[in-house]
């Protein structure tokens, strides 16, 4: 079992819709959770971090964390074609190492 | 410009050759990291450094060597390149460690023939 798992996609949504990206992790002691966005041929950039159960909103982005279910998600409201990218979930495990999932490719169709 | 820079941007080498990838940051961040990115595996940590002269292994350290004599530089050396080391390599830095925001360089695409 991979430490951090994501569906590779591609996930295709129409412009204006809500995109829902999911991530599960195996280490129950994980404390820090991140979402990075990576455009094709570019380097990853941080868009959200979350450390406690519940929701965290930043503009059109909402991160959701459920430690009991070992599940973290990212919702993108009013999706735009410019949101088309690969979204990487990253989790800091008990050993203090940041582990990335393989990423979910999102395509927003005009 | 301030930031984190990697060189070269592209590199082609042959099996068995030594290759060094360079990483330089101007923020004086304590932590620096090397990741490789492969299809189906996402980003995997090779080595990281908490400060000058302090380095530690990540998930996939075999075949790689790092050094950090100065805070701003963190070179990655492949002592004897293998085809399995063909990948995109990203250097990153953070102010406070693995729980902090990582800033990535633009990457080095390495092909080992």
PDB file of C-alpha atoms in Angstrom:
ATOM      1  CA  UNK A   1       0.000   0.000   0.000  1.00  0.00           C
ATOM      2  CA  UNK A   2       1.339   3.402  -0.962  1.00  0.00           C
ATOM      3  CA  UNK A   3       1.663   5.914   1.844  1.00  0.00           C
ATOM      4  CA  UNK A   4      -0.284   8.542  -0.079  1.00  0.00           C
ATOM      5  CA  UNK A   5      -2.737   7.543  -2.782  1.00  0.00           C
ATOM      6  CA  UNK A   6      -4.571   9.586  -5.376  1.00  0.00           C
ATOM      7  CA  UNK A   7      -6.537   8.671  -8.468  1.00  0.00           C
ATOM      8  CA  UNK A   8      -4.315   9.562 -11.391  1.00  0.00           C
ATOM      9  CA  UNK A   9      -7.248  10.702 -13.507  1.00  0.00           C
ATOM     10  CA  UNK A  10      -7.655  12.468 -15.755  1.00  0.00           C
ATOM     11  CA  UNK A  11     -10.583  14.117 -14.059  1.00  0.00           C
ATOM     12  CA  UNK A  12     -12.571  16.162 -16.526  1.00  0.00           C
ATOM     13  CA  UNK A  13     -15.063  18.821 -15.427  1.00  0.00           C
ATOM     14  CA  UNK A  14     -16.883  21.556 -17.353  1.00  0.00           C
ATOM     15  CA  UNK A  15     -16.022  25.183 -16.774  1.00  0.00           C
ATOM     16  CA  UNK A  16     -17.897  26.592 -13.780  1.00  0.00           C
ATOM     17  CA  UNK A  17     -18.359  23.211 -12.094  1.00  0.00           C
ATOM     18  CA  UNK A  18     -16.899  22.002  -8.806  1.00  0.00           C
ATOM     19  CA  UNK A  19     -13.825  19.796  -9.118  1.00  0.00           C
ATOM     20  CA  UNK A  20     -13.291  17.327  -6.285  1.00  0.00           C
ATOM     21  CA  UNK A  21      -9.851  15.820  -5.789  1.00  0.00           C
ATOM     22  CA  UNK A  22      -9.267  13.093  -3.229  1.00  0.00           C
ATOM     23  CA  UNK A  23      -6.317  11.677  -1.345  1.00  0.00           C
ATOM     24  CA  UNK A  24      -5.914   8.927   1.246  1.00  0.00           C
ATOM     25  CA  UNK A  25      -2.906   8.259   3.443  1.00  0.00           C
ATOM     26  CA  UNK A  26      -1.775   5.280   5.468  1.00  0.00           C
ATOM     27  CA  UNK A  27       0.155   6.757   8.422  1.00  0.00           C
ATOM     28  CA  UNK A  28      -2.301   7.544  11.228  1.00  0.00           C
ATOM     29  CA  UNK A  29       0.291   9.731  12.905  1.00  0.00           C
ATOM     30  CA  UNK A  30       0.454  12.175   9.990  1.00  0.00           C
ATOM     31  CA  UNK A  31      -0.003  15.766  11.083  1.00  0.00           C
ATOM     32  CA  UNK A  32       0.481  18.041   8.080  1.00  0.00           C
ATOM     33  CA  UNK A  33      -1.285  17.949   4.740  1.00  0.00           C
ATOM     34  CA  UNK A  34      -0.672  19.915   1.583  1.00  0.00           C
ATOM     35  CA  UNK A  35      -2.011  20.383  -1.914  1.00  0.00           C
ATOM     36  CA  UNK A  36       0.394  21.410  -4.667  1.00  0.00           C
ATOM     37  CA  UNK A  37      -0.543  22.346  -8.204  1.00  0.00           C
ATOM     38  CA  UNK A  38       1.762  21.495 -11.093  1.00  0.00           C
ATOM     39  CA  UNK A  39       1.233  22.789 -14.601  1.00  0.00           C
ATOM     40  CA  UNK A  40       2.617  20.665 -17.413  1.00  0.00           C
ATOM     41  CA  UNK A  41       6.373  21.104 -17.685  1.00  0.00           C
ATOM     42  CA  UNK A  42       6.527  23.319 -14.608  1.00  0.00           C
ATOM     43  CA  UNK A  43       7.446  22.872 -10.969  1.00  0.00           C
ATOM     44  CA  UNK A  44       4.917  22.299  -8.167  1.00  0.00           C
ATOM     45  CA  UNK A  45       3.548  25.246  -6.216  1.00  0.00           C
ATOM     46  CA  UNK A  46       1.717  25.142  -2.904  1.00  0.00           C
ATOM     47  CA  UNK A  47      -1.951  26.114  -3.020  1.00  0.00           C
ATOM     48  CA  UNK A  48      -3.309  24.832   0.304  1.00  0.00           C
ATOM     49  CA  UNK A  49      -2.116  23.477   3.639  1.00  0.00           C
ATOM     50  CA  UNK A  50      -4.293  22.005   6.385  1.00  0.00           C
ATOM     51  CA  UNK A  51      -3.353  20.707   9.813  1.00  0.00           C
ATOM     52  CA  UNK A  52      -6.611  20.032  11.705  1.00  0.00           C
ATOM     53  CA  UNK A  53      -9.859  18.241  10.980  1.00  0.00           C
ATOM     54  CA  UNK A  54     -12.479  20.143   9.077  1.00  0.00           C
ATOM     55  CA  UNK A  55     -12.529  22.563   6.197  1.00  0.00           C
ATOM     56  CA  UNK A  56     -10.158  25.339   5.235  1.00  0.00           C
ATOM     57  CA  UNK A  57     -11.189  27.793   2.554  1.00  0.00           C
ATOM     58  CA  UNK A  58      -9.023  30.086   0.441  1.00  0.00           C
ATOM     59  CA  UNK A  59     -10.825  31.802  -2.403  1.00  0.00           C
ATOM     60  CA  UNK A  60     -12.199  29.155  -4.764  1.00  0.00           C
ATOM     61  CA  UNK A  61     -10.252  26.402  -3.012  1.00  0.00           C
ATOM     62  CA  UNK A  62     -11.399  24.372  -0.005  1.00  0.00           C
ATOM     63  CA  UNK A  63      -9.281  21.723   1.656  1.00  0.00           C
ATOM     64  CA  UNK A  64     -11.039  19.116   3.784  1.00  0.00           C
ATOM     65  CA  UNK A  65      -9.346  16.848   6.299  1.00  0.00           C
ATOM     66  CA  UNK A  66     -10.744  13.816   8.095  1.00  0.00           C
ATOM     67  CA  UNK A  67      -8.031  12.184  10.189  1.00  0.00           C
ATOM     68  CA  UNK A  68     -10.302   9.381  11.408  1.00  0.00           C
ATOM     69  CA  UNK A  69     -10.860   8.279   7.827  1.00  0.00           C
ATOM     70  CA  UNK A  70      -7.298   9.226   6.776  1.00  0.00           C
ATOM     71  CA  UNK A  71      -8.694  11.263   3.974  1.00  0.00           C
ATOM     72  CA  UNK A  72      -7.930  14.717   2.603  1.00  0.00           C
ATOM     73  CA  UNK A  73      -9.648  16.397  -0.313  1.00  0.00           C
ATOM     74  CA  UNK A  74      -9.476  19.553  -2.368  1.00  0.00           C
ATOM     75  CA  UNK A  75     -12.537  21.229  -3.826  1.00  0.00           C
ATOM     76  CA  UNK A  76     -12.211  23.810  -6.569  1.00  0.00           C
ATOM     77  CA  UNK A  77     -15.356  25.877  -7.057  1.00  0.00           C
ATOM     78  CA  UNK A  78     -16.215  27.636 -10.316  1.00  0.00           C
ATOM     79  CA  UNK A  79     -13.486  25.691 -12.113  1.00  0.00           C
ATOM     80  CA  UNK A  80     -11.663  27.563 -14.861  1.00  0.00           C
ATOM     81  CA  UNK A  81      -9.627  26.257 -17.802  1.00  0.00           C
ATOM     82  CA  UNK A  82      -6.603  27.807 -16.072  1.00  0.00           C
ATOM     83  CA  UNK A  83      -7.109  25.292 -13.234  1.00  0.00           C
ATOM     84  CA  UNK A  84      -6.182  22.484 -15.628  1.00  0.00           C
ATOM     85  CA  UNK A  85      -3.085  20.971 -14.048  1.00  0.00           C
ATOM     86  CA  UNK A  86      -1.916  18.037 -11.973  1.00  0.00           C
ATOM     87  CA  UNK A  87      -2.742  18.318  -8.274  1.00  0.00           C
ATOM     88  CA  UNK A  88      -0.362  16.666  -5.844  1.00  0.00           C
ATOM     89  CA  UNK A  89      -1.377  15.653  -2.343  1.00  0.00           C
ATOM     90  CA  UNK A  90       1.499  15.639   0.168  1.00  0.00           C
ATOM     91  CA  UNK A  91       1.506  14.343   3.735  1.00  0.00           C
ATOM     92  CA  UNK A  92       4.134  14.598   6.467  1.00  0.00           C
ATOM     93  CA  UNK A  93       4.427  11.198   8.114  1.00  0.00           C
ATOM     94  CA  UNK A  94       5.413  10.381  11.680  1.00  0.00           C
ATOM     95  CA  UNK A  95       9.027  10.154  10.603  1.00  0.00           C
ATOM     96  CA  UNK A  96       8.872  13.774   9.504  1.00  0.00           C
ATOM     97  CA  UNK A  97       9.214  12.979   5.816  1.00  0.00           C
ATOM     98  CA  UNK A  98       6.964  14.721   3.279  1.00  0.00           C
ATOM     99  CA  UNK A  99       5.441  12.057   1.045  1.00  0.00           C
ATOM    100  CA  UNK A 100       3.720  12.968  -2.218  1.00  0.00           C
ATOM    101  CA  UNK A 101       0.945  11.120  -3.975  1.00  0.00           C
ATOM    102  CA  UNK A 102       1.315  10.465  -7.682  1.00  0.00           C
ATOM    103  CA  UNK A 103      -1.028  13.335  -8.513  1.00  0.00           C
ATOM    104  CA  UNK A 104      -4.431  13.733 -10.153  1.00  0.00           C
ATOM    105  CA  UNK A 105      -4.620  15.341 -13.570  1.00  0.00           C
ATOM    106  CA  UNK A 106      -7.498  17.808 -13.810  1.00  0.00           C
ATOM    107  CA  UNK A 107      -8.884  19.031 -17.113  1.00  0.00           C
ATOM    108  CA  UNK A 108     -11.431  21.860 -17.131  1.00  0.00           C
ATOM    109  CA  UNK A 109     -13.292  22.049 -20.428  1.00  0.00           C
ATOM    110  CA  UNK A 110     -14.578  25.441 -21.690  1.00  0.00           C
TER     111      UNK A 110
ATOM    112  CA  UNK B   1      16.464  37.671  -8.968  1.00  0.00           C
ATOM    113  CA  UNK B   2      15.947  35.994  -5.623  1.00  0.00           C
ATOM    114  CA  UNK B   3      14.734  32.436  -5.625  1.00  0.00           C
ATOM    115  CA  UNK B   4      15.884  28.924  -6.217  1.00  0.00           C
ATOM    116  CA  UNK B   5      17.697  28.027  -9.401  1.00  0.00           C
ATOM    117  CA  UNK B   6      18.726  24.704 -10.834  1.00  0.00           C
ATOM    118  CA  UNK B   7      21.249  23.911 -13.520  1.00  0.00           C
ATOM    119  CA  UNK B   8      21.444  22.521 -16.052  1.00  0.00           C
ATOM    120  CA  UNK B   9      17.841  22.590 -17.284  1.00  0.00           C
ATOM    121  CA  UNK B  10      18.449  19.553 -19.509  1.00  0.00           C
ATOM    122  CA  UNK B  11      21.217  16.963 -19.368  1.00  0.00           C
ATOM    123  CA  UNK B  12      21.965  13.891 -21.448  1.00  0.00           C
ATOM    124  CA  UNK B  13      24.625  11.515 -20.212  1.00  0.00           C
ATOM    125  CA  UNK B  14      25.751   7.941 -20.621  1.00  0.00           C
ATOM    126  CA  UNK B  15      25.554   5.000 -18.273  1.00  0.00           C
ATOM    127  CA  UNK B  16      28.431   4.945 -15.821  1.00  0.00           C
ATOM    128  CA  UNK B  17      29.277   8.633 -16.011  1.00  0.00           C
ATOM    129  CA  UNK B  18      29.275  10.942 -13.023  1.00  0.00           C
ATOM    130  CA  UNK B  19      26.758  13.767 -13.163  1.00  0.00           C
ATOM    131  CA  UNK B  20      26.242  16.685 -10.802  1.00  0.00           C
ATOM    132  CA  UNK B  21      23.040  18.693 -10.668  1.00  0.00           C
ATOM    133  CA  UNK B  22      23.304  22.120  -9.117  1.00  0.00           C
ATOM    134  CA  UNK B  23      20.882  23.943  -6.862  1.00  0.00           C
ATOM    135  CA  UNK B  24      21.251  27.466  -5.507  1.00  0.00           C
ATOM    136  CA  UNK B  25      18.861  29.483  -3.353  1.00  0.00           C
ATOM    137  CA  UNK B  26      19.035  33.115  -2.357  1.00  0.00           C
ATOM    138  CA  UNK B  27      16.503  33.115   0.506  1.00  0.00           C
ATOM    139  CA  UNK B  28      18.860  31.686   3.152  1.00  0.00           C
ATOM    140  CA  UNK B  29      16.323  28.934   3.828  1.00  0.00           C
ATOM    141  CA  UNK B  30      17.615  26.363   6.285  1.00  0.00           C
ATOM    142  CA  UNK B  31      16.128  23.334   4.585  1.00  0.00           C
ATOM    143  CA  UNK B  32      16.848  22.104   1.091  1.00  0.00           C
ATOM    144  CA  UNK B  33      15.578  19.012  -0.677  1.00  0.00           C
ATOM    145  CA  UNK B  34      16.094  16.918  -3.765  1.00  0.00           C
ATOM    146  CA  UNK B  35      13.135  15.127  -5.331  1.00  0.00           C
ATOM    147  CA  UNK B  36      12.805  13.035  -8.448  1.00  0.00           C
ATOM    148  CA  UNK B  37       9.577  12.835 -10.408  1.00  0.00           C
ATOM    149  CA  UNK B  38       8.636   9.840 -12.506  1.00  0.00           C
ATOM    150  CA  UNK B  39       5.363   8.836 -14.144  1.00  0.00           C
ATOM    151  CA  UNK B  40       3.371   6.650 -11.808  1.00  0.00           C
ATOM    152  CA  UNK B  41       5.493   7.519  -8.781  1.00  0.00           C
ATOM    153  CA  UNK B  42       4.928  11.186  -8.224  1.00  0.00           C
ATOM    154  CA  UNK B  43       7.618  13.102  -6.355  1.00  0.00           C
ATOM    155  CA  UNK B  44      10.026  11.022  -4.275  1.00  0.00           C
ATOM    156  CA  UNK B  45      12.478  12.470  -1.794  1.00  0.00           C
ATOM    157  CA  UNK B  46      16.107  11.584  -2.466  1.00  0.00           C
ATOM    158  CA  UNK B  47      17.979  13.567   0.187  1.00  0.00           C
ATOM    159  CA  UNK B  48      17.404  16.606   2.301  1.00  0.00           C
ATOM    160  CA  UNK B  49      19.459  18.967   4.404  1.00  0.00           C
ATOM    161  CA  UNK B  50      18.455  20.843   7.539  1.00  0.00           C
ATOM    162  CA  UNK B  51      21.491  23.154   7.506  1.00  0.00           C
ATOM    163  CA  UNK B  52      25.011  23.399   6.188  1.00  0.00           C
ATOM    164  CA  UNK B  53      26.890  20.132   6.747  1.00  0.00           C
ATOM    165  CA  UNK B  54      23.704  18.312   7.855  1.00  0.00           C
ATOM    166  CA  UNK B  55      22.137  15.918   5.370  1.00  0.00           C
ATOM    167  CA  UNK B  56      19.804  12.950   5.629  1.00  0.00           C
ATOM    168  CA  UNK B  57      18.393  10.258   3.378  1.00  0.00           C
ATOM    169  CA  UNK B  58      14.937  10.342   1.913  1.00  0.00           C
ATOM    170  CA  UNK B  59      12.911   7.565   0.283  1.00  0.00           C
ATOM    171  CA  UNK B  60      15.229   6.758  -2.631  1.00  0.00           C
ATOM    172  CA  UNK B  61      18.850   7.707  -1.775  1.00  0.00           C
ATOM    173  CA  UNK B  62      20.708   4.822  -3.413  1.00  0.00           C
ATOM    174  CA  UNK B  63      23.078   5.900  -6.179  1.00  0.00           C
ATOM    175  CA  UNK B  64      23.074   9.567  -5.131  1.00  0.00           C
ATOM    176  CA  UNK B  65      25.430  11.717  -3.086  1.00  0.00           C
ATOM    177  CA  UNK B  66      24.791  15.193  -1.685  1.00  0.00           C
ATOM    178  CA  UNK B  67      26.805  17.812   0.090  1.00  0.00           C
ATOM    179  CA  UNK B  68      26.030  21.153   1.656  1.00  0.00           C
ATOM    180  CA  UNK B  69      29.115  23.134   2.508  1.00  0.00           C
ATOM    181  CA  UNK B  70      27.240  26.435   2.150  1.00  0.00           C
ATOM    182  CA  UNK B  71      23.656  27.234   3.102  1.00  0.00           C
ATOM    183  CA  UNK B  72      22.777  28.418  -0.392  1.00  0.00           C
ATOM    184  CA  UNK B  73      24.056  25.441  -2.397  1.00  0.00           C
ATOM    185  CA  UNK B  74      22.927  21.836  -2.403  1.00  0.00           C
ATOM    186  CA  UNK B  75      24.405  19.835  -5.306  1.00  0.00           C
ATOM    187  CA  UNK B  76      23.229  16.335  -6.147  1.00  0.00           C
ATOM    188  CA  UNK B  77      25.737  13.893  -7.649  1.00  0.00           C
ATOM    189  CA  UNK B  78      25.020  10.662  -9.460  1.00  0.00           C
ATOM    190  CA  UNK B  79      28.316   8.853  -9.005  1.00  0.00           C
ATOM    191  CA  UNK B  80      27.735   6.288 -11.769  1.00  0.00           C
ATOM    192  CA  UNK B  81      24.576   7.071 -13.693  1.00  0.00           C
ATOM    193  CA  UNK B  82      22.149   4.285 -14.575  1.00  0.00           C
ATOM    194  CA  UNK B  83      19.189   4.295 -16.972  1.00  0.00           C
ATOM    195  CA  UNK B  84      16.823   3.995 -14.021  1.00  0.00           C
ATOM    196  CA  UNK B  85      17.991   7.439 -12.920  1.00  0.00           C
ATOM    197  CA  UNK B  86      16.462   9.021 -16.001  1.00  0.00           C
ATOM    198  CA  UNK B  87      13.973  11.406 -14.441  1.00  0.00           C
ATOM    199  CA  UNK B  88      13.062  15.002 -13.724  1.00  0.00           C
ATOM    200  CA  UNK B  89      14.900  16.261 -10.660  1.00  0.00           C
ATOM    201  CA  UNK B  90      13.529  19.070  -8.526  1.00  0.00           C
ATOM    202  CA  UNK B  91      15.378  20.961  -5.877  1.00  0.00           C
ATOM    203  CA  UNK B  92      13.300  22.679  -3.194  1.00  0.00           C
ATOM    204  CA  UNK B  93      13.811  24.782  -0.110  1.00  0.00           C
ATOM    205  CA  UNK B  94      11.822  25.754   2.942  1.00  0.00           C
ATOM    206  CA  UNK B  95      12.321  28.097   5.818  1.00  0.00           C
ATOM    207  CA  UNK B  96      11.307  25.801   8.637  1.00  0.00           C
ATOM    208  CA  UNK B  97      11.416  22.205   7.481  1.00  0.00           C
ATOM    209  CA  UNK B  98       9.122  19.530   6.071  1.00  0.00           C
ATOM    210  CA  UNK B  99       5.998  21.017   7.636  1.00  0.00           C
ATOM    211  CA  UNK B 100       6.534  24.272   5.862  1.00  0.00           C
ATOM    212  CA  UNK B 101       5.800  25.444   2.348  1.00  0.00           C
ATOM    213  CA  UNK B 102       8.283  24.094  -0.167  1.00  0.00           C
ATOM    214  CA  UNK B 103       9.602  26.350  -2.915  1.00  0.00           C
ATOM    215  CA  UNK B 104      10.664  24.384  -5.971  1.00  0.00           C
ATOM    216  CA  UNK B 105      13.241  25.101  -8.609  1.00  0.00           C
ATOM    217  CA  UNK B 106      12.355  24.748 -12.269  1.00  0.00           C
ATOM    218  CA  UNK B 107      13.747  21.232 -12.479  1.00  0.00           C
ATOM    219  CA  UNK B 108      16.450  19.362 -14.377  1.00  0.00           C
ATOM    220  CA  UNK B 109      15.420  16.818 -16.976  1.00  0.00           C
ATOM    221  CA  UNK B 110      18.090  14.109 -16.966  1.00  0.00           C
ATOM    222  CA  UNK B 111      18.350  11.378 -19.580  1.00  0.00           C
ATOM    223  CA  UNK B 112      20.787   8.510 -19.060  1.00  0.00           C
ATOM    224  CA  UNK B 113      21.454   6.612 -22.282  1.00  0.00           C
TER     225      UNK B 113
END
